[in-house]
Amino acid sequence: MIKTILKRVGFLFLVIVMGVTGFCVGYGVVFAHIIPGWDRPFDPPNYYDPDRISWADTNNPSFFFRDLGWQGGKVYDHSRDIQSAYEKENILGWLKLLLENMALQLKNHKPLDGTILHDIAVKLQETQKNTQDLNQSDTAAKLLQSTILRDMNRYDDDTNDYDPKEQAKAIGDTYASYANAAADSQKDAEEVSKTVDELLEAANQAEGDMQIQQIKSQLSGLEESEKARQNALLAQLAQLRAIDQKIQTNDDLAYYRQVRDAELHVQDPYHPTDREKQQYQQPEGRGWVDFK
């Protein structure tokens, strides 16, 4: 009986010893897997954070080298990713700027609508022709150098009758020619003004430097044509003044000729001379008139 009890006690002790031994061995194994610096970092939060430093693992890099071996010798470089992102952003920005510059260059080399340029070219030709038509020097010379009107340097009243009707017709035709040219010039000036307004509107909608330069060039051409028109009108004014002076000279010479031919005698009715008194015959009075 005692032997039986001893056997049981011995078996139980053996079981307890084995259990304790197994526990110790298992605990030791488990404890080995959680040893800092061997199976895990000393400071895991900072070690695995890409923006912070684990100084404990820096001072004792035992886990780092094991981790490096497990990763096949590759280390995650956070700064390289940041630099790569910056470079990518810079490249994208450079490409965007390049595309914008190319688009701007294309826009700056885009010409105006051909229809606008053609219309302005036609208008400039019309304006130049109208300015040439304003030159009435031939018309003025035809009247000024003709023998239709009297001249201070000619003494041909005895051979030239200077027909007033012919003079009036010549003067009327000359003034009509100037008036028609001035009216056409006024109409053309209004058309040029409309063209300038169209160019200014096109300038507001211009898409590049080329279009702006073309508009400035066309405006300069119109400006020069208007200056030429102004000079032609000033020349007309000088010619008309010369014609007016010629007409006034003709009228004065005609008056002098009339006075000469009439041999007028002017007398003072309030202070007549003896001769004038003798020449004047005062009619006799009728006396009383019998009104019946």
mmCIF file of C-alpha atoms in Angstrom:
data_model
loop_
_atom_site.group_PDB
_atom_site.id
_atom_site.type_symbol
_atom_site.label_atom_id
_atom_site.label_comp_id
_atom_site.label_asym_id
_atom_site.label_seq_id
_atom_site.Cartn_x
_atom_site.Cartn_y
_atom_site.Cartn_z
ATOM 1 C CA MET A 1 0.000 0.000 0.000
ATOM 2 C CA ILE A 2 2.744 2.364 0.942
ATOM 3 C CA LYS A 3 4.622 1.433 -2.214
ATOM 4 C CA THR A 4 1.572 2.212 -4.226
ATOM 5 C CA ILE A 5 1.258 5.619 -2.595
ATOM 6 C CA LEU A 6 4.945 6.302 -3.124
ATOM 7 C CA LYS A 7 4.665 5.375 -6.763
ATOM 8 C CA ARG A 8 1.724 7.707 -7.165
ATOM 9 C CA VAL A 9 3.478 10.500 -5.352
ATOM 10 C CA GLY A 10 6.563 9.960 -7.417
ATOM 11 C CA PHE A 11 4.569 10.005 -10.654
ATOM 12 C CA LEU A 12 2.778 13.167 -9.596
ATOM 13 C CA PHE A 13 6.084 14.792 -8.695
ATOM 14 C CA LEU A 14 7.463 13.734 -12.036
ATOM 15 C CA VAL A 15 4.492 15.269 -13.777
ATOM 16 C CA ILE A 16 4.887 18.463 -11.766
ATOM 17 C CA VAL A 17 8.597 18.635 -12.512
ATOM 18 C CA MET A 18 7.976 18.050 -16.168
ATOM 19 C CA GLY A 19 5.252 20.685 -16.201
ATOM 20 C CA VAL A 20 7.440 23.208 -14.455
ATOM 21 C CA THR A 21 10.284 22.372 -16.769
ATOM 22 C CA GLY A 22 8.066 22.716 -19.832
ATOM 23 C CA PHE A 23 6.706 26.008 -18.553
ATOM 24 C CA CYS A 24 10.163 27.346 -17.952
ATOM 25 C CA VAL A 25 11.325 26.225 -21.354
ATOM 26 C CA GLY A 26 8.221 27.752 -23.043
ATOM 27 C CA TYR A 27 8.530 30.924 -21.071
ATOM 28 C CA GLY A 28 12.130 31.205 -22.031
ATOM 29 C CA VAL A 29 11.264 30.749 -25.693
ATOM 30 C CA VAL A 30 8.493 33.308 -25.510
ATOM 31 C CA PHE A 31 10.715 35.673 -23.612
ATOM 32 C CA ALA A 32 13.399 35.323 -26.248
ATOM 33 C CA HIS A 33 11.029 36.574 -29.022
ATOM 34 C CA ILE A 34 10.312 39.802 -27.238
ATOM 35 C CA ILE A 35 13.856 40.738 -26.402
ATOM 36 C CA PRO A 36 14.414 44.415 -27.417
ATOM 37 C CA GLY A 37 17.289 44.896 -29.812
ATOM 38 C CA TRP A 38 17.066 41.333 -31.043
ATOM 39 C CA ASP A 39 13.552 40.536 -32.222
ATOM 40 C CA ARG A 40 12.164 44.047 -32.071
ATOM 41 C CA PRO A 41 13.496 47.586 -31.928
ATOM 42 C CA PHE A 42 14.297 49.221 -28.664
ATOM 43 C CA ASP A 43 11.951 52.074 -29.552
ATOM 44 C CA PRO A 44 9.387 50.740 -32.074
ATOM 45 C CA PRO A 45 7.259 53.928 -32.422
ATOM 46 C CA ASN A 46 10.241 56.067 -33.431
ATOM 47 C CA TYR A 47 11.997 53.243 -35.297
ATOM 48 C CA TYR A 48 9.094 52.627 -37.682
ATOM 49 C CA ASP A 49 8.129 56.315 -38.003
ATOM 50 C CA PRO A 50 9.579 57.685 -41.310
ATOM 51 C CA ASP A 51 9.861 61.184 -39.902
ATOM 52 C CA ARG A 52 11.511 60.439 -36.524
ATOM 53 C CA ILE A 53 14.727 58.818 -35.229
ATOM 54 C CA SER A 54 15.047 55.999 -32.708
ATOM 55 C CA TRP A 55 18.158 57.006 -30.822
ATOM 56 C CA ALA A 56 18.112 53.786 -28.814
ATOM 57 C CA ASP A 57 18.352 51.676 -31.986
ATOM 58 C CA THR A 58 20.930 54.081 -33.353
ATOM 59 C CA ASN A 59 23.171 53.570 -30.353
ATOM 60 C CA ASN A 60 22.643 49.791 -30.468
ATOM 61 C CA PRO A 61 21.843 48.806 -34.067
ATOM 62 C CA SER A 62 21.670 45.072 -33.423
ATOM 63 C CA PHE A 63 18.028 44.864 -34.461
ATOM 64 C CA PHE A 64 18.684 47.192 -37.397
ATOM 65 C CA PHE A 65 21.192 44.811 -38.958
ATOM 66 C CA ARG A 66 18.850 41.839 -38.443
ATOM 67 C CA ASP A 67 16.000 43.876 -39.968
ATOM 68 C CA LEU A 68 18.274 44.875 -42.832
ATOM 69 C CA GLY A 69 19.005 41.205 -43.537
ATOM 70 C CA TRP A 70 15.338 40.312 -43.453
ATOM 71 C CA GLN A 71 14.669 43.129 -46.030
ATOM 72 C CA GLY A 72 17.337 41.748 -48.382
ATOM 73 C CA GLY A 73 19.692 44.631 -47.719
ATOM 74 C CA LYS A 74 17.201 47.281 -48.849
ATOM 75 C CA VAL A 75 16.500 50.261 -46.682
ATOM 76 C CA TYR A 76 13.452 52.519 -47.090
ATOM 77 C CA ASP A 77 14.731 56.026 -47.803
ATOM 78 C CA HIS A 78 12.006 58.448 -46.835
ATOM 79 C CA SER A 79 13.993 61.480 -47.970
ATOM 80 C CA ARG A 80 14.451 59.901 -51.389
ATOM 81 C CA ASP A 81 10.698 59.600 -51.766
ATOM 82 C CA ILE A 82 10.302 63.207 -50.724
ATOM 83 C CA GLN A 83 13.009 64.305 -53.176
ATOM 84 C CA SER A 84 11.420 62.188 -55.882
ATOM 85 C CA ALA A 85 8.070 63.837 -55.198
ATOM 86 C CA TYR A 86 9.701 67.263 -55.392
ATOM 87 C CA GLU A 87 11.448 66.376 -58.616
ATOM 88 C CA LYS A 88 8.234 65.023 -60.064
ATOM 89 C CA GLU A 89 6.426 68.192 -59.081
ATOM 90 C CA ASN A 90 9.220 70.322 -60.554
ATOM 91 C CA ILE A 91 9.159 68.345 -63.788
ATOM 92 C CA LEU A 92 5.391 68.697 -64.023
ATOM 93 C CA GLY A 93 5.698 72.427 -63.342
ATOM 94 C CA TRP A 94 8.418 72.770 -65.972
ATOM 95 C CA LEU A 95 6.336 70.874 -68.514
ATOM 96 C CA LYS A 96 3.330 73.036 -67.713
ATOM 97 C CA LEU A 97 5.410 76.206 -68.129
ATOM 98 C CA LEU A 98 6.857 74.864 -71.388
ATOM 99 C CA LEU A 99 3.398 74.129 -72.750
ATOM 100 C CA GLU A 100 2.184 77.558 -71.705
ATOM 101 C CA ASN A 101 5.166 79.219 -73.426
ATOM 102 C CA MET A 102 4.572 77.180 -76.565
ATOM 103 C CA ALA A 103 0.902 78.141 -76.516
ATOM 104 C CA LEU A 104 1.896 81.796 -76.046
ATOM 105 C CA GLN A 105 4.354 81.599 -78.936
ATOM 106 C CA LEU A 106 1.715 80.090 -81.174
ATOM 107 C CA LYS A 107 -0.725 82.792 -80.125
ATOM 108 C CA ASN A 108 1.859 85.535 -80.707
ATOM 109 C CA HIS A 109 2.416 84.265 -84.267
ATOM 110 C CA LYS A 110 -1.267 84.050 -85.134
ATOM 111 C CA PRO A 111 -2.102 86.682 -87.801
ATOM 112 C CA LEU A 112 -5.239 88.752 -88.153
ATOM 113 C CA ASP A 113 -8.177 87.535 -90.143
ATOM 114 C CA GLY A 114 -7.341 87.872 -93.837
ATOM 115 C CA THR A 115 -10.707 89.498 -94.511
ATOM 116 C CA ILE A 116 -9.891 92.380 -92.155
ATOM 117 C CA LEU A 117 -6.504 92.965 -93.759
ATOM 118 C CA HIS A 118 -7.997 92.885 -97.260
ATOM 119 C CA ASP A 119 -10.750 95.369 -96.363
ATOM 120 C CA ILE A 120 -8.243 97.768 -94.826
ATOM 121 C CA ALA A 121 -5.943 97.516 -97.859
ATOM 122 C CA VAL A 122 -8.864 98.382 -100.138
ATOM 123 C CA LYS A 123 -9.815 101.310 -97.895
ATOM 124 C CA LEU A 124 -6.235 102.647 -97.975
ATOM 125 C CA GLN A 125 -6.208 102.519 -101.776
ATOM 126 C CA GLU A 126 -9.540 104.367 -101.927
ATOM 127 C CA THR A 127 -8.288 106.996 -99.488
ATOM 128 C CA GLN A 128 -5.102 107.555 -101.493
ATOM 129 C CA LYS A 129 -7.113 107.973 -104.687
ATOM 130 C CA ASN A 130 -9.480 110.391 -102.976
ATOM 131 C CA THR A 131 -6.509 112.403 -101.713
ATOM 132 C CA GLN A 132 -5.147 112.613 -105.249
ATOM 133 C CA ASP A 133 -8.543 113.816 -106.452
ATOM 134 C CA LEU A 134 -8.354 116.626 -103.894
ATOM 135 C CA ASN A 135 -5.461 118.088 -105.856
ATOM 136 C CA GLN A 136 -7.311 120.700 -107.904
ATOM 137 C CA SER A 137 -4.211 122.597 -108.963
ATOM 138 C CA ASP A 138 -5.029 121.997 -112.624
ATOM 139 C CA THR A 139 -8.531 123.360 -112.109
ATOM 140 C CA ALA A 140 -7.187 126.416 -110.309
ATOM 141 C CA ALA A 141 -4.482 126.999 -112.926
ATOM 142 C CA LYS A 142 -7.067 126.728 -115.680
ATOM 143 C CA LEU A 143 -8.939 129.667 -114.205
ATOM 144 C CA LEU A 144 -6.007 131.690 -112.847
ATOM 145 C CA GLN A 145 -3.933 131.507 -116.034
ATOM 146 C CA SER A 146 -6.794 131.931 -118.453
ATOM 147 C CA THR A 147 -7.894 135.183 -120.116
ATOM 148 C CA ILE A 148 -11.420 134.816 -118.809
ATOM 149 C CA LEU A 149 -10.704 137.089 -115.842
ATOM 150 C CA ARG A 150 -8.863 140.414 -115.930
ATOM 151 C CA ASP A 151 -5.290 140.627 -114.701
ATOM 152 C CA MET A 152 -3.241 143.537 -113.372
ATOM 153 C CA ASN A 153 -0.436 142.651 -115.794
ATOM 154 C CA ARG A 154 -2.666 142.610 -118.880
ATOM 155 C CA TYR A 155 -4.089 145.600 -120.653
ATOM 156 C CA ASP A 156 -6.372 143.992 -123.139
ATOM 157 C CA ASP A 157 -9.716 145.505 -122.265
ATOM 158 C CA ASP A 158 -9.929 146.960 -125.753
ATOM 159 C CA THR A 159 -9.498 143.520 -127.384
ATOM 160 C CA ASN A 160 -11.104 141.248 -124.768
ATOM 161 C CA ASP A 161 -14.707 141.843 -123.886
ATOM 162 C CA TYR A 162 -14.522 139.762 -120.675
ATOM 163 C CA ASP A 163 -18.017 138.406 -120.951
ATOM 164 C CA PRO A 164 -19.616 138.396 -117.466
ATOM 165 C CA LYS A 165 -21.663 135.282 -118.291
ATOM 166 C CA GLU A 166 -18.582 133.370 -119.342
ATOM 167 C CA GLN A 167 -16.794 134.514 -116.194
ATOM 168 C CA ALA A 168 -19.694 133.452 -113.975
ATOM 169 C CA LYS A 169 -19.793 130.006 -115.601
ATOM 170 C CA ALA A 170 -16.053 129.467 -115.246
ATOM 171 C CA ILE A 171 -16.084 130.569 -111.612
ATOM 172 C CA GLY A 172 -19.145 128.397 -110.874
ATOM 173 C CA ASP A 173 -17.572 125.323 -112.477
ATOM 174 C CA THR A 174 -14.365 125.848 -110.499
ATOM 175 C CA TYR A 175 -16.138 126.169 -107.160
ATOM 176 C CA ALA A 176 -18.338 123.152 -107.983
ATOM 177 C CA SER A 177 -15.220 121.056 -108.672
ATOM 178 C CA TYR A 178 -13.753 122.008 -105.301
ATOM 179 C CA ALA A 179 -17.048 121.403 -103.508
ATOM 180 C CA ASN A 180 -17.470 117.932 -105.059
ATOM 181 C CA ALA A 181 -13.920 116.963 -104.119
ATOM 182 C CA ALA A 182 -14.451 118.203 -100.561
ATOM 183 C CA ALA A 183 -17.744 116.273 -100.268
ATOM 184 C CA ASP A 184 -16.080 113.070 -101.463
ATOM 185 C CA SER A 185 -13.262 113.679 -99.002
ATOM 186 C CA GLN A 186 -15.716 114.129 -96.129
ATOM 187 C CA LYS A 187 -17.480 110.893 -97.039
ATOM 188 C CA ASP A 188 -14.179 109.048 -97.263
ATOM 189 C CA ALA A 189 -13.084 110.477 -93.896
ATOM 190 C CA GLU A 190 -16.234 109.053 -92.298
ATOM 191 C CA GLU A 191 -15.458 105.644 -93.791
ATOM 192 C CA VAL A 192 -11.904 105.840 -92.455
ATOM 193 C CA SER A 193 -13.288 106.666 -89.014
ATOM 194 C CA LYS A 194 -15.430 103.532 -89.136
ATOM 195 C CA THR A 195 -12.397 101.498 -90.187
ATOM 196 C CA VAL A 196 -10.438 102.867 -87.223
ATOM 197 C CA ASP A 197 -13.266 101.841 -84.890
ATOM 198 C CA GLU A 198 -13.182 98.337 -86.362
ATOM 199 C CA LEU A 199 -9.425 98.120 -85.825
ATOM 200 C CA LEU A 200 -9.760 99.264 -82.217
ATOM 201 C CA GLU A 201 -12.431 96.624 -81.647
ATOM 202 C CA ALA A 202 -10.121 94.029 -83.207
ATOM 203 C CA ALA A 203 -7.350 95.226 -80.868
ATOM 204 C CA ASN A 204 -9.591 94.546 -77.883
ATOM 205 C CA GLN A 205 -9.985 90.962 -79.093
ATOM 206 C CA ALA A 206 -6.401 90.454 -80.283
ATOM 207 C CA GLU A 207 -4.824 87.138 -79.248
ATOM 208 C CA GLY A 208 -1.118 87.839 -79.604
ATOM 209 C CA ASP A 209 1.717 90.192 -80.432
ATOM 210 C CA MET A 210 1.467 89.622 -84.185
ATOM 211 C CA GLN A 211 -2.148 90.733 -84.321
ATOM 212 C CA ILE A 212 -1.351 93.806 -82.201
ATOM 213 C CA GLN A 213 1.553 94.743 -84.471
ATOM 214 C CA GLN A 214 -0.587 94.274 -87.587
ATOM 215 C CA ILE A 215 -3.305 96.496 -86.120
ATOM 216 C CA LYS A 216 -0.738 99.166 -85.193
ATOM 217 C CA SER A 217 0.667 99.018 -88.728
ATOM 218 C CA GLN A 218 -2.775 99.461 -90.287
ATOM 219 C CA LEU A 219 -3.578 102.342 -87.940
ATOM 220 C CA SER A 220 -0.283 103.995 -88.877
ATOM 221 C CA GLY A 221 -1.170 103.649 -92.559
ATOM 222 C CA LEU A 222 -4.557 105.254 -91.996
ATOM 223 C CA GLU A 223 -2.933 108.026 -89.971
ATOM 224 C CA GLU A 224 -0.514 108.809 -92.796
ATOM 225 C CA SER A 225 -3.350 108.840 -95.313
ATOM 226 C CA GLU A 226 -5.262 111.310 -93.139
ATOM 227 C CA LYS A 227 -2.184 113.538 -92.900
ATOM 228 C CA ALA A 228 -1.932 113.492 -96.695
ATOM 229 C CA ARG A 229 -5.636 114.391 -96.908
ATOM 230 C CA GLN A 230 -5.101 117.289 -94.516
ATOM 231 C CA ASN A 231 -2.219 118.614 -96.599
ATOM 232 C CA ALA A 232 -4.321 118.326 -99.757
ATOM 233 C CA LEU A 233 -7.179 120.243 -98.113
ATOM 234 C CA LEU A 234 -4.758 122.962 -96.999
ATOM 235 C CA ALA A 235 -3.518 123.189 -100.586
ATOM 236 C CA GLN A 236 -7.135 123.509 -101.737
ATOM 237 C CA LEU A 237 -7.677 126.328 -99.263
ATOM 238 C CA ALA A 238 -4.654 128.207 -100.620
ATOM 239 C CA GLN A 239 -5.886 127.711 -104.189
ATOM 240 C CA LEU A 240 -9.371 128.935 -103.322
ATOM 241 C CA ARG A 241 -7.919 132.036 -101.693
ATOM 242 C CA ALA A 242 -5.906 132.705 -104.849
ATOM 243 C CA ILE A 243 -9.076 132.287 -106.932
ATOM 244 C CA ASP A 244 -10.997 134.641 -104.615
ATOM 245 C CA GLN A 245 -8.217 137.218 -104.973
ATOM 246 C CA LYS A 246 -8.310 136.796 -108.731
ATOM 247 C CA ILE A 247 -12.070 137.334 -108.813
ATOM 248 C CA GLN A 248 -11.739 140.417 -106.589
ATOM 249 C CA THR A 249 -9.046 141.837 -108.896
ATOM 250 C CA ASN A 250 -11.277 141.194 -111.892
ATOM 251 C CA ASP A 251 -14.192 143.004 -110.248
ATOM 252 C CA ASP A 252 -12.001 145.957 -109.275
ATOM 253 C CA LEU A 253 -10.576 146.300 -112.798
ATOM 254 C CA ALA A 254 -14.054 146.030 -114.263
ATOM 255 C CA TYR A 255 -15.241 148.843 -111.994
ATOM 256 C CA TYR A 256 -12.308 151.044 -112.938
ATOM 257 C CA ARG A 257 -13.020 150.401 -116.621
ATOM 258 C CA GLN A 258 -16.646 151.304 -116.083
ATOM 259 C CA VAL A 259 -15.705 154.536 -114.343
ATOM 260 C CA ARG A 260 -13.288 155.373 -117.091
ATOM 261 C CA ASP A 261 -15.792 154.717 -119.844
ATOM 262 C CA ALA A 262 -18.609 156.564 -118.115
ATOM 263 C CA GLU A 263 -16.506 159.680 -117.351
ATOM 264 C CA LEU A 264 -18.671 160.386 -114.382
ATOM 265 C CA HIS A 265 -18.735 163.866 -112.858
ATOM 266 C CA VAL A 266 -19.442 163.952 -109.170
ATOM 267 C CA GLN A 267 -20.749 167.228 -107.684
ATOM 268 C CA ASP A 268 -21.766 168.416 -104.272
ATOM 269 C CA PRO A 269 -25.503 169.209 -104.296
ATOM 270 C CA TYR A 270 -25.157 171.484 -101.285
ATOM 271 C CA HIS A 271 -22.213 173.508 -102.524
ATOM 272 C CA PRO A 272 -22.537 173.752 -106.331
ATOM 273 C CA THR A 273 -20.093 175.808 -108.349
ATOM 274 C CA ASP A 274 -21.180 178.691 -110.655
ATOM 275 C CA ARG A 275 -20.821 176.437 -113.647
ATOM 276 C CA GLU A 276 -22.882 173.765 -112.001
ATOM 277 C CA LYS A 277 -25.526 176.355 -111.160
ATOM 278 C CA GLN A 278 -25.729 177.419 -114.803
ATOM 279 C CA GLN A 279 -26.030 173.846 -115.983
ATOM 280 C CA TYR A 280 -28.808 173.152 -113.577
ATOM 281 C CA GLN A 281 -32.216 174.270 -114.864
ATOM 282 C CA GLN A 282 -34.702 174.618 -112.096
ATOM 283 C CA PRO A 283 -38.223 173.957 -113.325
ATOM 284 C CA GLU A 284 -40.859 176.629 -112.775
ATOM 285 C CA GLY A 285 -43.412 176.111 -110.097
ATOM 286 C CA ARG A 286 -46.896 175.077 -111.025
ATOM 287 C CA GLY A 287 -48.509 177.445 -108.606
ATOM 288 C CA TRP A 288 -51.843 176.748 -107.045
ATOM 289 C CA VAL A 289 -53.558 173.675 -108.301
ATOM 290 C CA ASP A 290 -57.322 173.780 -108.556
ATOM 291 C CA PHE A 291 -58.450 170.535 -107.001
ATOM 292 C CA LYS A 292 -61.959 169.765 -108.221
#
